Coordinates of C-alpha atoms in Angstrom, one line a residue:
Chain A
M165 CA 209.8 185.7 218.0
M166 CA 208.4 183.6 220.9
L167 CA 204.8 182.7 220.9
H168 CA 202.3 181.7 223.6
T169 CA 199.8 179.5 221.9
I170 CA 197.3 176.7 222.4
C171 CA 198.0 173.9 220.0
P172 CA 195.8 170.9 219.2
V173 CA 197.5 167.5 219.3
T174 CA 197.7 166.0 215.8
S175 CA 199.6 162.7 216.4
V176 CA 200.8 160.4 219.2
E177 CA 203.3 157.8 218.0
H178 CA 205.0 155.1 220.1
V179 CA 208.4 154.8 218.6
G180 CA 210.2 152.8 221.3
P181 CA 209.9 151.5 224.8
N182 CA 208.0 154.3 226.5
I183 CA 209.4 156.6 223.8
I184 CA 206.7 158.8 222.3
V185 CA 206.6 161.4 219.5
I186 CA 203.7 163.9 219.8
G187 CA 202.8 166.3 217.0
F188 CA 201.0 169.7 217.6
R189 CA 199.5 172.0 215.0
S190 CA 201.1 175.3 215.2
P191 CA 201.8 177.0 211.8
E192 CA 203.7 179.9 213.4
I193 CA 206.1 177.7 215.4
A194 CA 206.5 175.3 212.5
A195 CA 207.5 178.2 210.3
S196 CA 209.9 179.8 212.7
A197 CA 211.6 177.0 214.8
N198 CA 215.3 176.4 214.3
A199 CA 217.1 173.2 215.2
G200 CA 218.2 173.3 218.8
Q201 CA 215.3 175.5 220.0
F202 CA 212.8 174.2 222.4
L203 CA 209.2 174.4 223.4
N204 CA 208.1 174.9 227.0
I205 CA 204.8 173.0 227.4
K206 CA 202.1 173.2 230.0
V207 CA 201.1 169.5 230.1
N208 CA 197.7 170.0 231.7
E209 CA 195.4 172.6 233.1
T210 CA 196.2 172.0 236.8
F211 CA 199.2 173.0 238.9
Q212 CA 200.4 169.5 239.3
P213 CA 203.0 169.3 237.9
L214 CA 203.6 173.0 238.5
F215 CA 206.3 173.8 235.9
R216 CA 206.1 173.7 232.2
R217 CA 208.3 171.0 230.6
P218 CA 211.0 171.9 228.0
F219 CA 211.3 169.7 224.9
S220 CA 213.6 170.2 221.9
V221 CA 211.8 170.7 218.6
Y222 CA 212.2 167.2 217.2
H223 CA 210.8 167.8 213.7
V224 CA 208.6 170.0 211.7
E225 CA 206.2 168.9 209.0
E226 CA 204.2 171.6 207.2
E227 CA 202.1 173.2 210.0
T228 CA 203.0 170.6 212.6
V229 CA 205.7 170.6 215.3
K230 CA 206.9 167.3 216.9
I231 CA 208.6 166.5 220.1
I232 CA 210.0 163.2 221.4
F233 CA 210.3 162.1 225.0
Q234 CA 210.5 159.1 227.2
V235 CA 207.6 158.7 229.7
F236 CA 209.2 159.2 233.0
G237 CA 207.3 161.4 235.5
L238 CA 204.1 163.2 236.0
G239 CA 204.7 165.7 233.2
T240 CA 205.4 163.2 230.5
Q241 CA 202.6 160.9 231.8
S242 CA 200.1 163.8 231.3
L243 CA 201.4 164.4 227.8
V244 CA 201.2 160.8 226.6
A245 CA 197.6 160.7 227.9
K246 CA 196.6 163.4 225.4
Q247 CA 194.0 162.4 222.8
L248 CA 194.0 163.6 219.3
G249 CA 192.3 167.0 219.1
E250 CA 193.1 167.8 222.8
S251 CA 195.2 170.9 223.2
V252 CA 198.4 171.8 225.0
D253 CA 199.6 175.3 226.0
V254 CA 203.0 176.0 224.3
L255 CA 205.6 178.7 224.7
G256 CA 208.0 178.7 221.9
P257 CA 210.2 178.5 220.0
L258 CA 212.6 179.4 222.8
G259 CA 216.3 179.8 223.1
H260 CA 219.1 179.9 220.6
G261 CA 219.5 176.9 218.2
F262 CA 222.5 175.5 216.4
R263 CA 224.5 177.9 214.3
V264 CA 224.6 176.9 210.7
D265 CA 227.1 179.0 208.7
D266 CA 229.8 178.7 206.0
N267 CA 232.6 177.8 208.4
F268 CA 232.1 174.1 208.0
E269 CA 231.4 171.6 205.2
T270 CA 230.7 168.4 207.2
A271 CA 228.3 168.2 210.0
L272 CA 228.9 165.4 212.5
L273 CA 225.6 164.9 214.3
V274 CA 225.9 163.1 217.7
G275 CA 222.9 162.1 219.7
G276 CA 222.9 160.2 223.0
G277 CA 219.7 158.4 223.9
L278 CA 216.9 160.9 223.4
G279 CA 219.5 163.5 222.8
V280 CA 218.6 162.6 219.3
A281 CA 215.7 165.1 219.7
P282 CA 217.1 168.2 217.9
L283 CA 218.9 166.3 215.2
P284 CA 216.1 165.6 212.7
L285 CA 215.3 169.3 212.3
L286 CA 219.0 170.0 212.0
T287 CA 219.3 167.3 209.3
R288 CA 216.5 169.0 207.4
Q289 CA 218.2 172.3 207.6
L290 CA 221.6 170.9 206.5
S291 CA 220.5 168.3 204.0
G292 CA 221.7 169.0 200.4
K293 CA 223.9 171.9 201.7
K294 CA 226.5 170.1 203.8
N295 CA 227.9 166.6 204.2
I296 CA 226.2 164.9 207.1
A297 CA 227.3 161.9 209.2
T298 CA 225.1 161.0 212.2
F299 CA 226.2 159.0 215.2
L300 CA 223.6 157.7 217.6
G301 CA 224.3 156.0 221.0
A302 CA 222.1 154.3 223.5
R303 CA 222.2 151.6 226.1
T304 CA 220.3 149.1 223.8
K305 CA 219.0 149.1 220.2
E306 CA 215.4 149.7 221.3
Q307 CA 216.5 153.1 222.5
I308 CA 217.9 154.1 219.1
V309 CA 215.4 156.3 217.2
P310 CA 216.8 156.7 213.7
S311 CA 213.9 158.6 212.0
F312 CA 214.5 161.6 209.7
L313 CA 218.2 161.3 209.9
E314 CA 220.9 160.6 207.2
N315 CA 224.1 158.5 207.1
I316 CA 223.6 156.9 210.5
Q317 CA 226.1 154.9 212.6
T318 CA 225.1 153.5 215.9
A319 CA 226.7 152.5 219.2
T320 CA 225.1 150.6 222.0
D321 CA 226.4 149.7 225.4
D322 CA 225.2 146.1 225.1
A323 CA 226.3 145.7 221.5
S324 CA 222.7 145.0 220.4
L325 CA 223.2 147.4 217.5
G326 CA 226.3 148.6 215.8
F327 CA 229.5 149.5 217.7
K328 CA 229.8 148.2 221.3
G329 CA 230.7 151.2 223.4
T330 CA 230.0 154.9 223.6
V331 CA 228.9 157.1 220.8
V332 CA 232.0 159.3 221.5
S333 CA 234.3 156.4 221.0
L334 CA 232.4 155.6 217.8
L335 CA 233.0 159.1 216.5
D336 CA 236.6 159.0 217.6
N337 CA 237.1 155.8 215.6
Y338 CA 235.4 157.3 212.6
L339 CA 237.6 160.3 212.6
K340 CA 240.7 158.1 212.8
V341 CA 239.8 156.4 209.5
H342 CA 238.0 159.1 207.6
Q343 CA 239.2 162.3 206.0
V344 CA 236.5 164.7 207.0
R345 CA 236.5 168.1 205.2
K346 CA 236.0 171.1 207.6
P347 CA 234.0 169.3 210.2
K348 CA 231.8 170.6 212.9
I349 CA 230.1 168.6 215.7
F350 CA 226.5 169.2 216.7
A351 CA 225.4 167.2 219.7
C352 CA 222.8 166.6 222.4
G353 CA 222.7 164.0 225.1
P354 CA 223.7 163.4 228.7
N355 CA 226.2 165.8 230.3
V356 CA 228.8 163.0 230.7
M357 CA 228.6 162.3 227.0
L358 CA 228.8 166.0 226.0
N359 CA 231.8 166.5 228.3
A360 CA 233.6 163.6 226.7
L361 CA 232.7 164.9 223.3
G362 CA 234.0 168.3 224.2
E363 CA 237.4 166.7 225.1
L364 CA 237.4 164.9 221.8
A365 CA 236.6 168.0 219.9
Q366 CA 239.3 170.0 221.7
R367 CA 241.9 167.2 221.0
R368 CA 241.0 167.1 217.4
N369 CA 240.4 170.9 217.1
I370 CA 236.9 170.5 215.7
P371 CA 234.3 173.2 216.6
C372 CA 231.5 171.6 218.6
E373 CA 228.1 172.9 219.6
V374 CA 226.1 171.1 222.2
S375 CA 222.4 171.4 223.2
L376 CA 222.1 171.2 227.0
E377 CA 219.3 169.9 229.1
T378 CA 218.7 171.5 232.5
T379 CA 215.9 171.8 235.0
M380 CA 213.9 174.9 233.9
A381 CA 210.9 176.7 235.2
C382 CA 210.0 179.7 232.9
G383 CA 212.1 178.9 229.8
I384 CA 212.3 182.6 229.0
G385 CA 214.9 184.1 231.3
I386 CA 212.9 185.5 234.1
C387 CA 213.3 182.8 236.8
Q388 CA 217.1 182.6 236.5
G389 CA 216.8 178.9 237.5
C390 CA 218.9 177.3 234.8
P391 CA 222.5 178.6 235.1
V392 CA 225.2 177.2 233.0
E393 CA 228.7 177.8 234.2
R394 CA 231.0 179.5 231.7
V395 CA 234.7 179.4 231.0
Q396 CA 236.4 182.8 231.3
Q397 CA 233.4 184.8 230.3
E398 CA 232.4 188.3 231.5
K399 CA 229.9 186.6 233.8
K400 CA 230.1 183.4 235.7
Y401 CA 226.8 181.9 234.5
S402 CA 224.6 182.1 231.4
L403 CA 221.0 181.0 231.4
C404 CA 220.4 177.8 229.5
C405 CA 216.9 178.8 228.4
K406 CA 217.7 182.2 227.0
E407 CA 221.4 182.2 226.1
G408 CA 221.3 178.5 225.2
P409 CA 220.3 175.8 225.2
V410 CA 223.0 175.5 222.5
F411 CA 226.5 176.5 223.5
D412 CA 230.0 176.1 222.1
V413 CA 231.2 173.2 224.2
Q414 CA 234.6 174.9 224.9
T415 CA 232.9 177.8 226.7
I416 CA 231.0 175.9 229.3
I417 CA 231.9 173.9 232.5
F418 CA 229.9 170.8 233.0
P419 CA 228.9 170.1 236.6
N420 CA 231.7 168.1 238.4
A421 CA 234.0 168.6 235.4
Q422 CA 237.0 170.9 235.1
H423 CA 238.5 172.3 231.9
Chain B
M83 CA 182.2 199.5 235.6
P84 CA 183.9 198.8 238.9
N85 CA 186.7 200.9 240.1
T86 CA 189.8 198.7 240.4
E87 CA 192.1 201.3 241.7
V88 CA 193.9 200.9 245.0
T89 CA 196.3 203.1 246.9
I90 CA 199.7 202.2 248.4
G91 CA 201.0 205.3 250.2
S92 CA 201.0 208.0 247.5
L93 CA 200.9 205.5 244.7
K94 CA 197.8 204.9 242.8
L95 CA 197.6 201.4 241.1
K96 CA 195.1 201.0 238.3
N97 CA 194.4 197.5 239.7
P98 CA 195.7 195.6 242.7
V99 CA 198.0 193.3 240.8
L100 CA 201.8 193.7 241.0
T101 CA 204.4 191.3 239.8
A102 CA 206.6 189.9 242.6
S103 CA 210.3 190.7 242.5
G104 CA 212.4 188.2 240.7
T105 CA 209.4 186.7 238.8
F106 CA 209.0 189.2 236.0
G107 CA 212.7 189.9 235.3
Y108 CA 213.2 193.5 234.4
G109 CA 210.1 193.6 232.4
D110 CA 211.7 193.6 228.9
E111 CA 212.2 189.8 228.8
V112 CA 208.5 189.2 228.5
K113 CA 207.5 192.2 226.3
E114 CA 206.6 189.9 223.4
L115 CA 204.2 188.0 225.5
V116 CA 202.5 190.4 227.9
D117 CA 201.5 194.1 228.0
G118 CA 203.0 195.2 231.3
S119 CA 200.8 198.4 231.1
K120 CA 197.8 196.3 232.0
L121 CA 199.3 195.5 235.4
G122 CA 198.8 197.6 238.5
G123 CA 202.6 197.7 238.8
I124 CA 205.8 195.9 238.2
I125 CA 208.3 195.2 240.9
T126 CA 211.8 194.7 239.5
K127 CA 214.1 191.9 240.3
S128 CA 216.1 192.6 243.4
L129 CA 218.8 195.2 242.6
S130 CA 222.1 195.2 244.5
L131 CA 224.9 197.7 244.3
K132 CA 227.2 195.4 242.4
P133 CA 226.2 192.7 239.9
R134 CA 225.7 189.3 241.5
D135 CA 226.3 186.0 239.8
G136 CA 223.8 184.2 241.9
N137 CA 224.2 180.7 243.5
A138 CA 225.7 177.7 241.8
P139 CA 223.3 175.2 240.2
N140 CA 221.1 173.5 241.1
R141 CA 218.9 176.5 241.8
I142 CA 215.4 175.3 241.4
V143 CA 213.4 172.2 242.3
E144 CA 209.8 171.4 241.7
T145 CA 208.0 170.2 244.7
S146 CA 204.3 169.2 245.3
G147 CA 202.5 172.3 244.2
G148 CA 205.6 174.4 244.8
M149 CA 208.8 175.7 243.6
L150 CA 211.9 175.6 245.8
N151 CA 214.5 178.1 244.6
S152 CA 218.0 179.2 245.5
I153 CA 218.7 181.9 242.9
G154 CA 220.8 184.0 245.2
L155 CA 219.7 187.4 244.0
A156 CA 221.4 187.1 240.6
N157 CA 221.1 190.5 239.0
I158 CA 223.0 193.0 236.8
G159 CA 223.5 195.6 239.5
V160 CA 221.8 198.9 240.0
R161 CA 223.9 200.9 237.6
A162 CA 223.4 198.5 234.7
F163 CA 219.7 198.4 235.5
I164 CA 219.5 202.2 235.2
E165 CA 221.4 202.2 231.9
Q166 CA 219.9 199.1 230.3
K167 CA 216.5 198.3 231.8
L168 CA 215.0 201.4 233.1
P169 CA 214.4 203.1 229.7
Y170 CA 212.0 200.3 228.7
L171 CA 210.2 200.3 232.0
R172 CA 209.7 204.1 231.7
E173 CA 207.7 203.5 228.5
L174 CA 205.1 201.4 230.3
D175 CA 201.9 203.0 231.6
T176 CA 202.1 201.4 235.0
V177 CA 203.8 201.8 238.4
I178 CA 207.4 200.7 238.6
I179 CA 208.7 199.7 242.0
A180 CA 212.4 198.9 242.5
N181 CA 213.2 196.1 244.8
I182 CA 216.5 196.6 246.6
A183 CA 218.7 194.0 248.2
A184 CA 221.9 194.6 250.1
S185 CA 224.4 193.1 252.5
T186 CA 224.8 196.2 254.7
L187 CA 222.7 199.2 255.8
D188 CA 225.0 201.5 253.8
E189 CA 224.5 199.5 250.7
Y190 CA 220.7 199.8 251.0
C191 CA 221.1 203.5 251.2
E192 CA 223.5 203.8 248.3
V193 CA 221.3 201.7 246.0
L194 CA 218.2 203.7 246.9
S195 CA 220.1 207.0 246.4
L196 CA 221.3 206.0 243.0
L197 CA 217.7 205.1 241.9
E198 CA 216.3 208.3 243.5
H199 CA 218.1 210.4 241.0
E200 CA 216.4 208.6 238.1
N201 CA 213.0 209.2 236.5
G202 CA 210.7 206.3 236.2
I203 CA 210.9 204.7 239.7
D204 CA 207.7 205.2 241.6
G205 CA 208.5 203.5 244.8
Y206 CA 210.9 201.0 246.6
E207 CA 210.4 197.6 248.0
I208 CA 213.2 196.6 250.4
N209 CA 214.1 193.0 250.5
V210 CA 215.1 192.1 254.0
S211 CA 214.0 188.6 253.7
C212 CA 215.7 186.6 251.0
P213 CA 216.4 183.1 252.4
N214 CA 219.1 182.3 249.8
V215 CA 221.9 184.7 250.7
K216 CA 224.3 184.5 253.6
E217 CA 224.8 188.3 254.1
G218 CA 221.7 190.4 254.5
G219 CA 218.6 188.5 253.7
L220 CA 217.1 186.5 256.5
N221 CA 219.6 187.8 259.0
F222 CA 218.0 191.2 258.7
G223 CA 214.5 190.0 258.2
T224 CA 214.2 188.0 261.4
N225 CA 215.3 190.8 263.6
C226 CA 212.7 193.4 264.5
D227 CA 215.3 196.0 265.5
M228 CA 217.1 195.6 262.2
I229 CA 214.0 196.1 260.2
A230 CA 213.3 199.2 262.1
E231 CA 216.8 200.4 261.6
I232 CA 216.8 199.8 257.9
T233 CA 213.5 201.6 257.5
R234 CA 214.7 204.5 259.6
R235 CA 217.9 204.9 257.6
L236 CA 216.1 204.8 254.2
R237 CA 213.1 206.9 255.2
P238 CA 214.8 210.3 254.9
L239 CA 216.2 209.4 251.5
T240 CA 213.0 209.4 249.6
T241 CA 209.4 210.8 249.7
K242 CA 208.3 207.9 247.5
P243 CA 206.6 204.9 249.0
L244 CA 208.9 202.7 251.0
I245 CA 207.7 199.1 251.2
I246 CA 209.3 196.5 253.5
K247 CA 209.1 192.9 252.3
L248 CA 208.8 190.6 255.3
T249 CA 209.8 187.0 255.7
P250 CA 207.3 184.5 256.9
N251 CA 210.0 182.6 258.6
V252 CA 209.3 184.1 262.0
T253 CA 206.9 183.2 264.8
H254 CA 204.9 186.4 265.0
I255 CA 205.0 188.4 261.7
A256 CA 202.8 191.0 263.4
D257 CA 205.8 192.2 265.4
F258 CA 207.8 192.7 262.3
A259 CA 205.0 194.5 260.5
R260 CA 204.6 196.9 263.5
S261 CA 208.4 197.5 263.5
A262 CA 208.3 198.6 259.9
E263 CA 205.2 200.7 260.4
L264 CA 206.6 202.5 263.5
A265 CA 209.9 203.2 261.7
G266 CA 208.1 205.0 258.8
A267 CA 207.3 202.4 256.1
D268 CA 204.4 203.2 253.8
A269 CA 203.5 199.5 253.3
I270 CA 204.7 196.0 253.9
S271 CA 204.9 193.1 251.4
C272 CA 203.8 189.9 253.0
V273 CA 205.3 187.4 252.4
N274 CA 208.6 186.3 250.9
T275 CA 209.3 182.6 250.4
F276 CA 209.3 180.0 253.2
V277 CA 212.5 178.2 253.9
G278 CA 212.2 174.7 252.5
M279 CA 214.3 171.7 251.5
A280 CA 214.3 168.8 249.1
I281 CA 216.5 165.7 249.2
D282 CA 217.5 163.3 246.5
I283 CA 217.1 159.9 248.3
R284 CA 219.2 158.1 245.7
T285 CA 222.3 160.2 246.2
K286 CA 221.4 161.3 249.7
K287 CA 222.2 164.9 248.7
P288 CA 220.1 168.0 248.9
K289 CA 218.6 168.9 245.6
L290 CA 219.6 172.6 245.9
S291 CA 223.3 173.6 245.9
T292 CA 222.6 175.7 249.0
V293 CA 220.9 172.8 250.8
T294 CA 217.8 174.9 251.7
G295 CA 215.9 177.4 249.6
G296 CA 212.8 179.5 249.4
L297 CA 209.4 177.7 248.8
S298 CA 206.8 179.5 246.7
G299 CA 203.8 178.5 244.6
P300 CA 200.3 177.1 245.4
A301 CA 201.8 175.0 248.2
I302 CA 202.4 178.1 250.4
K303 CA 199.1 179.9 249.7
P304 CA 197.3 179.0 253.0
L305 CA 200.4 179.8 255.0
A306 CA 200.9 183.1 253.3
L307 CA 197.2 184.0 253.6
A308 CA 197.4 183.5 257.4
K309 CA 200.5 185.7 257.6
V310 CA 198.7 188.4 255.6
Y311 CA 195.7 188.2 257.9
E312 CA 197.9 188.4 261.0
A313 CA 200.0 191.3 259.6
S314 CA 197.0 193.3 258.4
Q315 CA 195.4 193.0 261.8
A316 CA 198.5 194.5 263.4
V317 CA 199.1 197.6 261.3
N318 CA 197.3 200.5 259.7
I319 CA 199.6 200.8 256.6
P320 CA 198.7 198.7 253.5
V321 CA 199.7 195.1 253.3
I322 CA 200.6 193.7 249.9
G323 CA 199.8 190.0 249.9
I324 CA 202.1 187.5 248.3
G325 CA 202.3 183.7 248.3
G326 CA 201.1 181.2 245.8
I327 CA 198.6 183.4 244.0
M328 CA 197.9 181.6 240.8
T329 CA 194.3 182.7 239.9
W330 CA 192.0 185.6 240.4
E331 CA 190.2 183.6 243.1
D332 CA 193.4 183.4 245.1
A333 CA 193.8 187.1 244.8
I334 CA 190.3 187.8 246.1
E335 CA 191.1 185.6 249.1
F336 CA 194.2 187.8 249.9
L337 CA 192.2 191.0 249.5
L338 CA 189.5 189.6 251.9
A339 CA 192.2 188.6 254.4
G340 CA 193.3 192.2 254.5
A341 CA 195.7 192.8 251.5
T342 CA 195.3 196.1 249.7
A343 CA 197.2 194.8 246.7
I344 CA 198.7 191.5 245.7
Q345 CA 201.8 190.2 244.0
V346 CA 201.9 187.5 241.4
G347 CA 205.1 185.5 241.6
T348 CA 205.6 181.9 240.7
A349 CA 202.5 182.0 238.4
N350 CA 204.5 184.2 236.0
F351 CA 206.9 181.3 235.3
I352 CA 204.1 179.1 234.2
D353 CA 202.1 181.8 232.4
P354 CA 203.7 185.3 232.0
T355 CA 200.3 186.7 231.4
A356 CA 199.0 185.4 234.8
G357 CA 199.0 188.9 236.3
V358 CA 196.9 190.4 233.6
K359 CA 194.5 187.5 233.7
I360 CA 194.2 187.9 237.5
A361 CA 193.6 191.6 237.1
D362 CA 190.9 190.9 234.6
G363 CA 189.4 188.2 236.8
I364 CA 189.2 190.6 239.8
K365 CA 187.4 193.1 237.7
S366 CA 184.9 190.6 236.4
Y367 CA 184.3 189.3 239.9
C368 CA 183.5 192.9 241.1
E369 CA 181.2 193.4 238.1
K370 CA 179.3 190.2 238.7
S371 CA 179.1 190.8 242.5
N372 CA 177.9 194.4 242.1
I373 CA 181.0 195.7 243.9
A374 CA 181.6 199.3 242.9
S375 CA 185.2 199.5 244.1
V376 CA 187.7 196.7 244.7
T377 CA 188.6 198.5 247.9
E378 CA 185.3 197.2 249.4
L379 CA 187.0 193.8 249.4
I380 CA 190.0 194.8 251.4
G381 CA 189.8 193.1 254.8
A382 CA 186.1 192.3 254.2
L383 CA 186.6 188.8 255.7
D384 CA 183.5 187.8 257.6
A385 CA 185.1 186.4 260.7
K386 CA 185.3 187.1 264.4
R387 CA 188.8 188.1 265.1
D388 CA 188.6 186.7 268.6
N389 CA 187.9 183.3 267.2
S390 CA 191.4 183.2 265.7
I391 CA 194.2 181.8 267.8
L392 CA 196.3 184.5 266.2
S393 CA 194.4 187.1 268.3
S394 CA 196.2 186.1 271.4
W395 CA 199.4 187.7 270.2
L396 CA 198.0 190.5 268.1

């Protein structure tokens, strides 16, 4: 059930360099959001910026929903300027989240940069029910946000924290030395990372779901602006907002990548 | 209580607010968020004979106050529309207008004929002006003779209102409006998107996969308003105003410029209830201004036509 609701801002936390976590009070969204779903947020009351901005649901605490983002452009600048008690206009929860079922025993959570966003809520949904190992990658240690996660290993490009290299290599190495019972990979991050992860998953025959980030306008399937190319499906494209943002990695074609 | 009803050919709209094609899906996508029965009407996404995948990503770009799109008429095809989408639209207490897109004259006729056999369609809007497809689209819309020919071919196929959706990407839109009127159109929609472009200066590549696309949103409102004014001065059939209408105030401007009804497009992507809010706003404006009927606003612009430079080619 998607809602269109006005939500007061309950918290603004700086958790890294230009990395912000904002909380909104919305009992309805907090009660219904699944990991991997997103909110499409109108950041101010003007038409500049014009579009809403999509954010993964980062975490849920009682009646509060949290998102995480890096201050980058006009939309995120408007959001970070919000004072406690000010409100934002939210559509959500939107899209299909990660599929949690009985077909796996160990969840391998992989986040690249702020692709960590959907993982805390997923951890909460899985905790106590599945084995969890979490792999976080970023350029530097400052960009690693380890909150609300379990059993974390890290990779950084500059070796400032953990493994030196990519998070996909980190996971590959882990799988070489650990016996993992019935694994499934859940991931979010840059397309180049997800594409490499898909190849790893295919090579090791591990199911893998990825949450994609695309440019979106409406977030609800009416503008048709967020096509994701599919592999041998009935139709050439699916809409990221409505049929995703979570897809089985083996069913999609990343831009400039061929299966 | 003001009368908000307006008439387009034989169609009576409970208020002058329609949703623009391609901006409200097939209606059912937004049923959890908005009561479509509160709108004057819903114009469907463009329907083609066969399903269309649409263009490759990237399909949309946000520009200053605007949206640049290159969707490419992605749709499920007219037969799937009839089977899967029309039953829901029939339940709504509002006017349903099918927007038709095609690559050939025969295709326009075939799609309209298929819809004509179904209950629940109250009128047709003919898309001769999509800037994002190679066949049909702008090739048709920028040729007065072609607009006349399409209208003449479709006219005998239906007694329901036939609306021709014009492109603004011409020098004198008045000529195209006249062509549609003379060939038997009941109304014209004015305007489709403006051809636009955005470039990534880092990669030196266009931001859209099709290089150029259609610009909509607040950025085009003054441009669209002038086209509506020009077209409405040229014809006696109703003009349906479109272009960057985000608020009820914008809608009133279009009515004053000569539009009988208006379409809300890009605003639906930001707020799916925008159309209903605009309809409510128009009603409140009439109440507060002691306007008995919204029709009093149509073309009520207080301006001397001869003062406009447009008058030289009208």
